[in-house]
Short mmCIF file of C-alpha atoms in Angstrom, two decimals:
data_model
loop_
_atom_site.label_atom_id
_atom_site.label_comp_id
_atom_site.label_asym_id
_atom_site.label_seq_id
_atom_site.Cartn_x
_atom_site.Cartn_y
_atom_site.Cartn_z
CA MET A 1 0.00 0.00 0.00
CA LYS A 2 2.96 2.25 0.28
CA GLY A 3 3.19 5.03 -2.27
CA LYS A 4 6.64 6.53 -2.77
CA GLY A 5 7.30 5.74 -0.53
CA LYS A 6 10.61 31.05 27.48
CA VAL A 7 7.64 32.21 27.53
CA PRO A 8 9.63 32.71 30.79
CA THR A 9 8.58 30.15 33.37
CA ILE A 10 5.21 28.98 32.27
CA ALA A 11 3.39 28.43 35.37
CA LEU A 12 1.80 31.10 33.18
CA SER A 13 0.86 34.46 34.60
CA MET A 14 -2.52 35.80 33.66
CA ALA A 15 -0.82 38.52 31.65
CA LEU A 16 0.81 35.85 29.54
CA VAL A 17 -2.45 33.98 29.17
CA ALA A 18 -4.04 37.14 27.89
CA GLY A 19 -1.58 37.86 25.18
CA ALA A 20 1.95 36.54 25.01
CA LEU A 21 1.20 34.24 22.13
CA ALA A 22 -1.45 36.42 20.56
CA GLY A 23 1.20 38.15 18.51
CA CYS A 24 2.74 34.88 17.40
CA GLY A 25 4.18 34.70 13.92
CA SER A 26 2.43 33.68 10.78
CA ASN A 27 0.76 30.43 10.14
CA ASN A 28 1.54 28.53 7.04
CA ASN A 29 -1.65 26.57 6.88
CA ASP A 30 -3.62 26.64 3.66
CA LYS A 31 -6.63 28.33 5.24
CA GLU A 32 -7.65 30.10 8.41
CA ALA A 33 -10.67 29.00 10.39
CA THR A 34 -13.55 31.44 10.08
CA SER A 35 -15.92 30.21 12.78
CA PRO A 36 -15.43 28.88 16.29
CA SER A 37 -15.67 25.21 17.06
CA ALA A 38 -16.27 23.68 20.45
CA SER A 39 -14.51 20.52 21.51
CA GLN A 40 -16.36 17.37 20.61
CA SER A 41 -16.39 16.00 24.12
CA PRO A 42 -14.67 16.38 27.47
CA SER A 43 -11.09 15.18 27.86
CA ALA A 44 -10.76 11.46 28.28
CA SER A 45 -7.95 10.08 30.34
CA GLY A 46 -5.48 7.80 28.65
CA SER A 47 -5.38 4.15 29.50
CA ALA A 48 -2.78 1.41 29.58
CA SER A 49 -0.04 0.84 27.08
CA GLN A 50 -1.00 -0.48 23.67
CA ALA A 51 1.06 -2.64 21.34
CA PRO A 52 1.32 -1.87 17.62
CA ALA A 53 -1.74 -2.84 15.57
CA SER A 54 -0.29 -6.03 14.13
CA GLU A 55 0.29 -7.38 17.63
CA THR A 56 -2.86 -6.12 19.33
CA PRO A 57 -5.44 -8.79 20.19
CA LYS A 58 -8.95 -7.93 19.07
CA GLU A 59 -10.26 -8.12 22.62
CA THR A 60 -7.80 -5.51 23.93
CA LYS A 61 -9.67 -2.55 25.38
CA PRO A 62 -9.32 0.51 23.12
CA THR A 63 -6.83 3.11 24.28
CA GLU A 64 -8.64 6.37 25.04
CA ILE A 65 -6.82 9.46 23.81
CA THR A 66 -7.90 13.09 23.67
CA ILE A 67 -6.24 15.25 21.04
CA MET A 68 -6.27 19.05 20.88
CA LEU A 69 -5.36 20.67 17.58
CA PRO A 70 -5.92 23.78 15.45
CA LEU A 71 -8.70 23.75 12.88
CA ASN A 72 -7.82 25.21 9.49
CA THR A 73 -11.28 24.91 7.98
CA SER A 74 -14.49 26.74 8.76
CA GLU A 75 -16.27 23.71 10.20
CA THR A 76 -15.34 20.87 12.53
CA PRO A 77 -15.05 17.71 10.44
CA PRO A 78 -17.54 14.89 10.94
CA ASP A 79 -16.39 11.59 12.45
CA THR A 80 -15.95 9.80 9.11
CA ILE A 81 -12.15 9.68 9.27
CA LYS A 82 -11.97 9.43 13.06
CA ASN A 83 -14.16 6.33 13.08
CA GLU A 84 -11.98 4.64 10.47
CA VAL A 85 -8.79 5.46 12.36
CA GLU A 86 -10.26 4.11 15.58
CA LYS A 87 -10.96 0.77 13.89
CA LEU A 88 -7.44 0.57 12.48
CA THR A 89 -5.69 1.51 15.74
CA ASN A 90 -7.97 0.05 18.45
CA THR A 91 -8.41 3.48 20.03
CA LYS A 92 -11.23 5.68 21.24
CA LEU A 93 -10.28 9.15 20.05
CA THR A 94 -11.65 12.50 21.15
CA TYR A 95 -10.60 15.37 18.90
CA GLN A 96 -10.82 18.86 20.33
CA PHE A 97 -10.71 21.22 17.35
CA PHE A 98 -10.27 24.94 17.96
CA PRO A 99 -10.08 27.65 15.25
CA ALA A 100 -6.53 28.30 14.11
CA ASP A 101 -6.82 32.07 14.31
CA THR A 102 -7.46 31.97 18.09
CA TYR A 103 -5.61 28.76 18.86
CA GLU A 104 -2.72 30.32 20.79
CA GLU A 105 -5.18 31.85 23.24
CA LYS A 106 -6.83 28.49 23.86
CA LEU A 107 -3.43 26.85 24.19
CA ASN A 108 -2.29 29.39 26.77
CA ALA A 109 -5.46 29.17 28.81
CA SER A 110 -5.39 25.37 28.85
CA LEU A 111 -1.74 25.33 29.84
CA ALA A 112 -2.33 27.83 32.65
CA THR A 113 -5.18 25.78 34.08
CA GLY A 114 -3.50 22.40 33.65
CA SER A 115 -6.25 21.22 31.30
CA LEU A 116 -4.26 20.26 28.21
CA PRO A 117 -5.19 16.78 26.93
CA GLU A 118 -2.85 13.83 26.40
CA VAL A 119 -1.94 14.96 22.91
CA THR A 120 -1.44 18.67 22.32
CA TYR A 121 -0.67 20.02 18.88
CA LEU A 122 0.85 23.47 18.71
CA LYS A 123 0.10 25.85 15.83
CA ASN A 124 3.41 26.48 14.13
CA GLN A 125 7.12 26.93 14.75
CA ALA A 126 6.64 30.29 16.46
CA THR A 127 4.23 28.78 18.97
CA PHE A 128 6.75 26.03 19.66
CA ILE A 129 9.39 28.62 20.53
CA GLN A 130 6.95 30.25 22.93
CA MET A 131 6.34 26.92 24.67
CA LYS A 132 9.97 26.16 25.44
CA GLY A 133 9.72 27.73 28.88
CA ALA A 134 6.95 25.31 29.82
CA ILE A 135 8.99 22.44 28.42
CA ARG A 136 11.96 23.43 30.55
CA ASP A 137 9.68 23.66 33.56
CA GLY A 138 9.04 19.94 33.18
CA GLN A 139 5.42 20.25 32.09
CA PHE A 140 5.83 17.87 29.13
CA TRP A 141 7.22 14.37 28.72
CA GLU A 142 10.61 13.82 27.18
CA ILE A 143 9.97 11.20 24.50
CA GLY A 144 13.36 10.82 22.80
CA PRO A 145 14.42 7.69 24.72
CA TYR A 146 11.22 5.88 23.73
CA LEU A 147 11.29 6.28 19.95
CA LYS A 148 13.70 3.38 19.39
CA ASP A 149 11.07 1.05 20.87
CA PHE A 150 8.57 1.83 18.12
CA PRO A 151 9.32 0.57 14.59
CA SER A 152 7.57 3.41 12.78
CA LEU A 153 8.44 6.32 15.07
CA SER A 154 12.09 5.33 14.84
CA LYS A 155 11.95 6.20 11.13
CA LEU A 156 11.42 9.93 11.78
CA LYS A 157 14.25 11.98 10.31
CA GLU A 158 17.06 12.66 12.75
CA GLN A 159 17.90 16.08 11.31
CA ILE A 160 14.33 17.30 11.71
CA LEU A 161 14.04 15.80 15.19
CA ASN A 162 17.23 17.65 16.10
CA ASN A 163 15.66 20.90 14.92
CA THR A 164 12.88 20.41 17.48
CA LYS A 165 15.03 19.50 20.48
CA VAL A 166 15.10 21.67 23.58
CA ASP A 167 18.45 21.73 25.37
CA GLY A 168 19.42 18.60 23.48
CA LYS A 169 16.33 16.63 24.51
CA LEU A 170 13.38 15.58 22.38
CA TYR A 171 9.88 16.30 23.63
CA SER A 172 7.91 16.38 20.41
CA LEU A 173 6.87 14.57 17.26
CA TYR A 174 6.80 16.65 14.08
CA ILE A 175 4.40 17.18 11.20
CA GLY A 176 6.69 17.03 8.19
CA ARG A 177 6.61 19.39 5.27
CA PRO A 178 8.72 19.76 2.11
CA LEU A 179 11.75 21.88 2.84
CA ALA A 180 11.24 24.49 0.15
CA ARG A 181 7.95 24.67 -1.74
CA GLN A 182 7.88 28.46 -2.13
CA GLY A 183 7.76 29.89 -5.61
CA LEU A 184 5.77 31.89 -8.14
CA ILE A 185 2.26 31.19 -9.41
CA TYR A 186 1.28 33.35 -12.39
CA ARG A 187 -1.23 33.82 -15.19
CA LYS A 188 0.39 32.12 -18.16
CA ASP A 189 -2.41 33.24 -20.47
CA TRP A 190 -1.63 36.87 -19.59
CA ALA A 191 2.08 36.30 -20.07
CA ASP A 192 1.48 34.68 -23.48
CA LYS A 193 -0.77 37.55 -24.59
CA LEU A 194 1.93 40.08 -23.66
CA GLY A 195 4.76 38.01 -25.13
CA LEU A 196 6.40 37.34 -21.77
CA SER A 197 8.35 34.20 -21.00
CA ALA A 198 8.45 32.51 -17.61
CA PRO A 199 10.46 34.77 -15.27
CA GLN A 200 14.06 33.68 -14.84
CA THR A 201 15.33 36.52 -12.63
CA VAL A 202 13.98 38.81 -9.93
CA ALA A 203 14.12 41.61 -12.51
CA ASP A 204 11.85 39.50 -14.74
CA VAL A 205 9.35 39.10 -11.91
CA VAL A 206 9.27 42.88 -11.39
CA ALA A 207 8.88 43.45 -15.13
CA MET A 208 6.00 40.96 -15.29
CA ALA A 209 4.25 42.61 -12.35
CA LYS A 210 4.48 45.97 -14.10
CA ALA A 211 3.37 44.58 -17.46
CA PHE A 212 0.35 42.85 -15.89
CA THR A 213 -0.61 46.23 -14.43
CA GLU A 214 0.05 48.54 -17.34
CA ASN A 215 -0.52 46.54 -20.54
CA ASP A 216 -4.14 45.36 -20.25
CA PRO A 217 -3.40 41.60 -20.05
CA ASP A 218 -7.10 40.68 -19.86
CA GLY A 219 -7.83 42.66 -23.03
CA ASP A 220 -10.89 44.49 -21.77
CA GLY A 221 -9.48 47.95 -22.49
CA GLN A 222 -9.63 48.98 -18.85
CA ALA A 223 -6.90 49.66 -16.31
CA ASN A 224 -8.29 47.13 -13.83
CA THR A 225 -5.49 44.62 -13.31
CA ILE A 226 -2.46 44.48 -11.05
CA GLY A 227 0.62 42.32 -11.06
CA LEU A 228 1.25 40.97 -7.58
CA ALA A 229 -1.33 40.01 -4.97
CA ASP A 230 0.26 39.98 -1.51
CA ARG A 231 -0.80 39.89 2.14
CA ASN A 232 0.15 40.97 5.68
CA ASP A 233 2.73 38.22 6.14
CA LEU A 234 6.43 38.86 5.63
CA VAL A 235 7.21 35.14 5.90
CA TYR A 236 4.64 33.17 3.94
CA GLY A 237 3.60 36.06 1.76
CA ALA A 238 5.83 37.35 -1.04
CA PHE A 239 8.61 39.09 0.88
CA LYS A 240 10.67 36.26 2.37
CA THR A 241 10.63 34.22 -0.82
CA LEU A 242 11.63 37.19 -2.95
CA ALA A 243 14.31 38.06 -0.38
CA SER A 244 15.71 34.53 -0.54
CA TRP A 245 15.99 34.80 -4.32
CA LEU A 246 18.20 37.82 -3.66
CA GLY A 247 20.38 35.80 -1.29
CA THR A 248 19.04 37.09 2.01
CA PRO A 249 19.91 34.71 4.87
CA ASN A 250 17.13 32.58 6.29
CA ASN A 251 16.33 34.21 9.66
CA TRP A 252 20.02 34.19 10.63
CA GLY A 253 23.18 34.43 8.58
CA GLU A 254 26.89 34.30 9.22
CA GLN A 255 29.13 37.34 8.94
CA ASP A 256 32.76 37.39 10.08
CA GLY A 257 32.23 34.20 12.05
CA GLN A 258 29.19 35.53 13.89
CA LEU A 259 25.49 34.76 13.42
CA LEU A 260 23.39 37.88 12.85
CA PRO A 261 19.67 38.38 12.10
CA GLU A 262 18.67 38.46 8.43
CA PHE A 263 17.61 42.13 8.60
CA MET A 264 21.19 43.19 9.37
CA PHE A 265 22.35 42.06 5.92
CA PRO A 266 22.42 44.28 2.79
CA GLN A 267 20.32 41.75 0.88
CA TYR A 268 17.41 42.49 3.20
CA ILE A 269 17.58 46.17 2.27
CA ALA A 270 17.76 45.17 -1.41
CA SER A 271 14.66 43.03 -0.97
CA MET A 272 12.72 45.89 0.58
CA ASP A 273 13.84 48.04 -2.35
CA VAL A 274 12.39 45.53 -4.83
CA MET A 275 9.09 45.34 -2.99
CA LYS A 276 9.01 49.13 -2.82
CA GLU A 277 9.64 49.34 -6.55
CA ILE A 278 6.69 47.08 -7.25
CA ARG A 279 4.41 48.97 -4.89
CA ASP A 280 5.54 52.40 -6.11
CA ALA A 281 4.67 51.27 -9.64
CA LYS A 282 1.20 50.37 -8.33
CA ALA A 283 1.92 46.87 -9.62
CA MET A 284 0.56 45.24 -6.45
CA ASN A 285 -2.24 45.83 -3.98
CA GLN A 286 -1.21 49.05 -2.25
CA ASP A 287 -2.56 48.06 1.16
CA PHE A 288 -0.88 44.65 1.27
CA ALA A 289 0.25 45.17 4.88
CA ALA A 290 -3.43 45.18 5.87
CA THR A 291 -4.58 42.45 3.46
CA SER A 292 -5.59 39.02 4.77
CA LYS A 293 -4.75 35.82 2.95
CA THR A 294 -8.41 35.39 2.09
CA ASP A 295 -8.48 38.79 0.38
CA GLN A 296 -5.13 38.14 -1.28
CA VAL A 297 -6.48 34.92 -2.76
CA LYS A 298 -9.60 36.73 -3.98
CA LEU A 299 -7.45 39.25 -5.84
CA PHE A 300 -5.96 36.38 -7.80
CA THR A 301 -9.02 34.17 -8.25
CA SER A 302 -11.25 37.07 -9.28
CA GLY A 303 -8.96 37.72 -12.23
CA GLN A 304 -7.66 41.04 -10.98
CA ALA A 305 -4.09 40.02 -10.08
CA GLY A 306 -1.70 37.87 -12.09
CA LEU A 307 1.13 36.98 -9.68
CA TYR A 308 1.12 35.11 -6.37
CA ILE A 309 4.35 34.38 -4.49
CA GLY A 310 4.09 31.74 -1.79
CA SER A 311 3.56 28.01 -1.50
CA MET A 312 3.35 26.55 -4.98
CA ALA A 313 1.02 23.88 -3.59
CA ASP A 314 -1.63 26.63 -3.45
CA VAL A 315 -1.91 26.47 -7.22
CA ASP A 316 -4.63 23.80 -7.18
CA SER A 317 -7.07 25.79 -5.11
CA LEU A 318 -6.17 29.06 -6.83
CA ASN A 319 -6.76 27.55 -10.24
CA LYS A 320 -10.01 25.87 -9.20
CA ASP A 321 -11.55 29.15 -8.07
CA LEU A 322 -9.99 31.26 -10.81
CA VAL A 323 -11.46 29.25 -13.68
CA LYS A 324 -14.91 29.61 -12.14
CA ASN A 325 -14.57 33.35 -12.70
CA VAL A 326 -12.35 33.30 -15.79
CA PRO A 327 -12.89 30.01 -17.66
CA THR A 328 -10.13 30.76 -20.17
CA ALA A 329 -7.48 31.40 -17.51
CA VAL A 330 -4.28 29.34 -17.51
CA VAL A 331 -1.94 29.25 -14.52
CA GLU A 332 1.67 28.17 -14.26
CA THR A 333 4.28 27.84 -11.54
CA GLN A 334 7.90 28.94 -11.58
CA ALA A 335 10.84 28.72 -9.18
CA LEU A 336 14.63 28.71 -9.44
CA ILE A 337 14.56 32.51 -9.82
CA LYS A 338 18.05 34.00 -10.16
CA GLY A 339 19.36 36.89 -8.09
CA PRO A 340 21.24 39.89 -9.56
CA ASN A 341 24.49 37.94 -9.89
CA GLY A 342 22.89 34.89 -11.46
CA GLU A 343 22.91 32.84 -8.27
CA LEU A 344 20.09 30.51 -7.27
CA SER A 345 18.77 30.31 -3.74
CA THR A 346 15.53 29.94 -1.84
CA TRP A 347 14.63 29.60 1.82
CA ALA A 348 13.85 26.39 3.63
CA ILE A 349 11.77 25.54 6.65
CA PRO A 350 13.37 23.24 9.25
CA GLY A 351 11.44 20.29 7.79
CA TYR A 352 8.32 20.69 9.92
CA ASN A 353 5.51 23.15 10.30
CA ASN A 354 4.15 22.01 13.64
CA VAL A 355 4.88 19.68 16.56
CA ILE A 356 2.99 17.64 19.14
CA LEU A 357 3.66 17.72 22.88
CA PHE A 358 2.58 15.31 25.61
CA PRO A 359 1.55 17.09 28.86
CA LYS A 360 2.40 15.48 32.19
CA SER A 361 -0.80 16.97 33.60
CA ALA A 362 -2.77 14.57 31.38
CA ILE A 363 -0.40 11.61 31.01
CA LYS A 364 0.31 10.35 34.50
CA ASP A 365 2.94 7.66 34.00
CA GLU A 366 5.28 5.96 31.56
CA ALA A 367 2.85 3.18 30.70
CA GLU A 368 0.21 5.70 29.67
CA LEU A 369 2.79 7.62 27.62
CA LYS A 370 3.73 4.45 25.77
CA GLY A 371 0.09 3.82 25.00
CA VAL A 372 -0.21 7.24 23.41
CA LEU A 373 3.05 6.85 21.49
CA ALA A 374 1.80 3.47 20.23
CA PHE A 375 -1.06 5.30 18.52
CA PHE A 376 1.36 7.57 16.69
CA ASP A 377 3.48 4.57 15.79
CA GLN A 378 0.38 3.16 14.10
CA MET A 379 -0.35 6.54 12.49
CA MET A 380 3.02 6.17 10.78
CA THR A 381 1.95 3.03 8.94
CA PRO A 382 0.81 3.47 5.32
CA GLU A 383 -2.69 2.19 6.05
CA VAL A 384 -3.44 4.73 8.79
CA ALA A 385 -1.43 7.60 7.31
CA ASN A 386 -3.31 7.31 4.02
CA VAL A 387 -6.69 7.42 5.73
CA MET A 388 -5.75 10.48 7.75
CA TYR A 389 -4.01 12.32 4.92
CA TRP A 390 -5.99 11.31 1.84
CA GLY A 391 -9.24 9.97 3.28
CA ILE A 392 -11.14 6.83 2.30
CA GLU A 393 -10.14 5.22 -0.98
CA GLY A 394 -12.94 5.36 -3.49
CA THR A 395 -14.57 8.30 -1.74
CA HIS A 396 -11.91 10.92 -1.21
CA TYR A 397 -9.24 9.59 -3.56
CA THR A 398 -8.34 6.82 -5.97
CA VAL A 399 -4.97 5.21 -6.65
CA VAL A 400 -3.46 5.98 -10.05
CA ASP A 401 0.03 4.82 -10.98
CA GLY A 402 0.79 4.12 -7.33
CA LYS A 403 -0.19 7.65 -6.25
CA ALA A 404 -3.25 9.19 -4.65
CA LYS A 405 -5.51 11.12 -7.02
CA ALA A 406 -7.81 13.36 -5.01
CA SER A 407 -11.52 13.20 -5.74
CA ASP A 408 -13.05 15.94 -7.84
CA ASN A 409 -15.37 16.58 -4.92
CA LYS A 410 -12.98 19.04 -3.25
CA GLU A 411 -15.66 20.33 -0.90
CA LEU A 412 -16.30 16.86 0.55
CA THR A 413 -12.61 16.22 1.07
CA GLU A 414 -12.11 19.65 2.59
CA ARG A 415 -14.96 19.07 5.01
CA GLU A 416 -14.21 15.48 6.02
CA VAL A 417 -10.44 15.06 5.66
CA LYS A 418 -8.65 18.40 5.93
CA GLY A 419 -8.85 18.62 9.73
CA PHE A 420 -7.11 15.27 10.10
CA LYS A 421 -4.71 15.71 7.19
CA ASP A 422 -3.01 18.57 9.01
CA SER A 423 -2.21 16.28 11.95
CA VAL A 424 -0.27 13.47 10.25
CA ILE A 425 3.27 13.12 11.59
CA GLY A 426 6.29 12.40 9.45
CA GLU A 427 6.20 12.57 5.66
CA SER A 428 5.62 10.11 2.82
CA ASP A 429 9.13 8.68 2.88
CA THR A 430 8.87 7.92 6.62
CA ASN A 431 5.20 7.01 7.05
CA GLY A 432 4.75 5.34 3.66
CA MET A 433 1.63 7.22 2.59
CA TYR A 434 0.92 7.82 -1.05
CA GLU A 435 2.37 10.78 -2.81
CA GLY A 436 -0.07 12.87 -4.77
CA TYR A 437 -1.13 12.25 -8.36
CA TYR A 438 -1.79 15.52 -10.14
CA THR A 439 -3.25 16.38 -13.51
CA LEU A 440 -2.91 20.17 -13.42
CA GLU A 441 0.30 20.89 -15.29
CA ALA A 442 1.17 23.79 -13.01
CA ARG A 443 0.97 21.50 -9.95
CA ILE A 444 3.09 18.83 -11.61
CA HIS A 445 5.70 21.49 -12.28
CA ALA A 446 5.33 22.73 -8.68
CA GLU A 447 6.24 19.28 -7.37
CA GLN A 448 9.29 19.19 -9.64
CA PHE A 449 10.35 22.69 -8.57
CA THR A 450 9.98 21.69 -4.91
CA LEU A 451 12.52 18.91 -5.39
CA GLU A 452 14.89 21.25 -7.23
CA ASN A 453 14.44 23.91 -4.54
CA GLU A 454 15.86 21.54 -1.94
CA LYS A 455 19.19 21.57 -3.78
CA ILE A 456 19.53 25.36 -3.47
CA ALA A 457 17.75 25.85 -0.16
CA ILE A 458 19.11 28.23 2.47
CA ASN A 459 18.73 26.62 5.87
CA ASP A 460 18.33 28.58 9.08
CA PRO A 461 21.64 28.07 10.94
CA ALA A 462 19.93 28.93 14.22
CA ALA A 463 16.96 26.57 13.80
CA ALA A 464 18.08 24.31 16.65
CA LEU A 465 19.67 27.07 18.75
CA ASP A 466 18.04 28.81 21.67
CA SER A 467 18.04 32.19 23.39
CA ALA A 468 16.32 32.86 26.70
CA THR A 469 15.92 36.52 25.78
CA TYR A 470 14.36 35.59 22.45
CA ASN A 471 11.95 33.25 24.19
CA GLU A 472 10.96 36.07 26.50
CA LYS A 473 11.01 39.08 24.19
CA GLY A 474 11.30 37.73 20.66
CA THR A 475 7.71 38.34 19.57
CA GLU A 476 7.69 41.85 20.99
CA LEU A 477 11.03 42.72 19.38
CA ALA A 478 10.07 41.17 16.05
CA SER A 479 7.25 43.68 15.74
CA ILE A 480 9.84 46.49 15.64
CA ILE A 481 11.42 45.03 12.51
CA THR A 482 8.12 44.01 10.94
CA ASP A 483 6.72 47.53 11.33
CA ALA A 484 9.95 49.07 10.05
CA THR A 485 9.94 46.78 7.02
CA TYR A 486 6.41 47.76 6.05
CA LYS A 487 7.18 51.45 6.59
CA TYR A 488 10.26 51.21 4.37
CA ILE A 489 8.31 49.52 1.57
CA TYR A 490 5.55 52.12 1.95
CA GLY A 491 8.13 54.91 1.66
CA LYS A 492 7.61 56.17 5.18
CA LEU A 493 11.11 55.19 6.30
CA ASP A 494 14.46 55.50 4.51
CA LYS A 495 17.56 53.39 4.98
CA ALA A 496 18.86 55.54 7.83
CA GLY A 497 15.47 55.30 9.52
CA PHE A 498 15.42 51.53 9.11
CA GLU A 499 18.89 51.21 10.59
CA LYS A 500 17.73 53.33 13.53
CA GLU A 501 14.96 50.80 14.13
CA ILE A 502 17.57 48.03 14.13
CA ASP A 503 19.41 49.98 16.83
CA THR A 504 16.16 50.12 18.80
CA TRP A 505 15.77 46.37 18.41
CA LYS A 506 19.33 45.84 19.63
CA SER A 507 19.00 48.14 22.63
CA ARG A 508 15.77 46.55 23.82
CA GLY A 509 17.19 43.03 23.94
CA GLY A 510 18.40 42.24 20.43
CA ASP A 511 22.07 42.50 21.34
CA LYS A 512 21.46 39.96 24.10
CA ILE A 513 19.69 37.65 21.66
CA ILE A 514 22.64 37.80 19.27
CA GLU A 515 25.02 37.08 22.15
CA GLU A 516 22.97 34.08 23.35
CA ILE A 517 22.44 32.60 19.88
CA ASN A 518 26.17 32.75 19.18
CA ALA A 519 26.99 31.27 22.57
CA ALA A 520 24.63 28.38 21.85
CA ASN A 521 26.18 27.96 18.40
CA HIS A 522 29.63 27.47 19.90
CA GLN A 523 28.65 25.04 22.63
#
């Protein structure tokens, strides 16, 4: 069946509960939840240890596990997938879904009151950083020593596990993601009409954005199109990807033997200059710093904008909604964009987009922990991973050429599978689930570009490093740079003004962060 295989000390204060994570960084999920969802049922306590499925007698009492996780759809999924997983794993599962856009608040409140369930998903990498104080306080189980006892869990990639360690110890399982799937999605029909080839350089991207704005690519004789659709996200929106094409370090970079933040490098300034050039030319939505992802997507799918820089995997949903409005539209993907000196580079995530923690307040002893880990060991078998990621064969997908071809009923799959898909640990080459079968040419190219991107990916050299000051003040300090970046692009701040904001960042704790990161790097 296999396819291709510090929040300071978090005995949290009420002030922290109210807002420390509220300003957490961007989420890279495909969608944001738009309506609240209550938990399906009260937390169930875990039970005794459970052996892997192949060794579990039918009469063994199901292991009861409660799982809290963010919901990236507008509605809580029905029990279709949950029921199937329970049969395959001899478990009784209670999923507590909470909307992704308010998930940090729920996470904080539950942590403060000791009411986290046995399995607690975080939201993203930024949330994980914020939880390290609680981890150090001993509020979660260390699981590293147990993984060798589980045949599937022991397959998780060591490099990615290392990126999630805290003080050299492993407390989490990770939800794997391709290292570098960022790129360009554009209107090929517009490009063809204007005689433009696929962009090869950053200058080409800028030229295309301007042409899509100025040269009437939709042929209606009106000045009603723009080049780039962007949103209020400097990471998963256009900026970080464009910056990486220009050689900007990924969060941290090395200079004269010292690690420094990305915004202290000249390439960061150059990237802001490019974004400013596009905005000054009115070749993008002028209010992008106040634009949500939903509105960004609408700019593209309505036929108004012709460029989208972000996850190339978004091309399927963008195309689906675009052709409803513009039936003749043709989309394409592009990556491997060269910088000014002809070099190729792009940024990489640390191999995961979220992690799972196991609270000691809910899991009372080692036997109970092993029972919960046994469930995740089973999740990492092809049979269970496919159900959770793809759904039920014949209903949500079919197998074509050894790959999973998603059903044309996207709404059904979104409603029934998406909530569980986002929770699958590992990746196809560790859990054996099917890789995707795609028919949209732009998505096929996106998958190929993703593999090529890995060869030129810029890793974050500080991904596994830690700074107590960053854990305490990182989110607050990051807002200084984020605001300064937007102001620079909007023309409200010049280079000297931006550098003054860097000095502010340094004086308020940034210098200490640099010192601590470098100390950790040399341990």
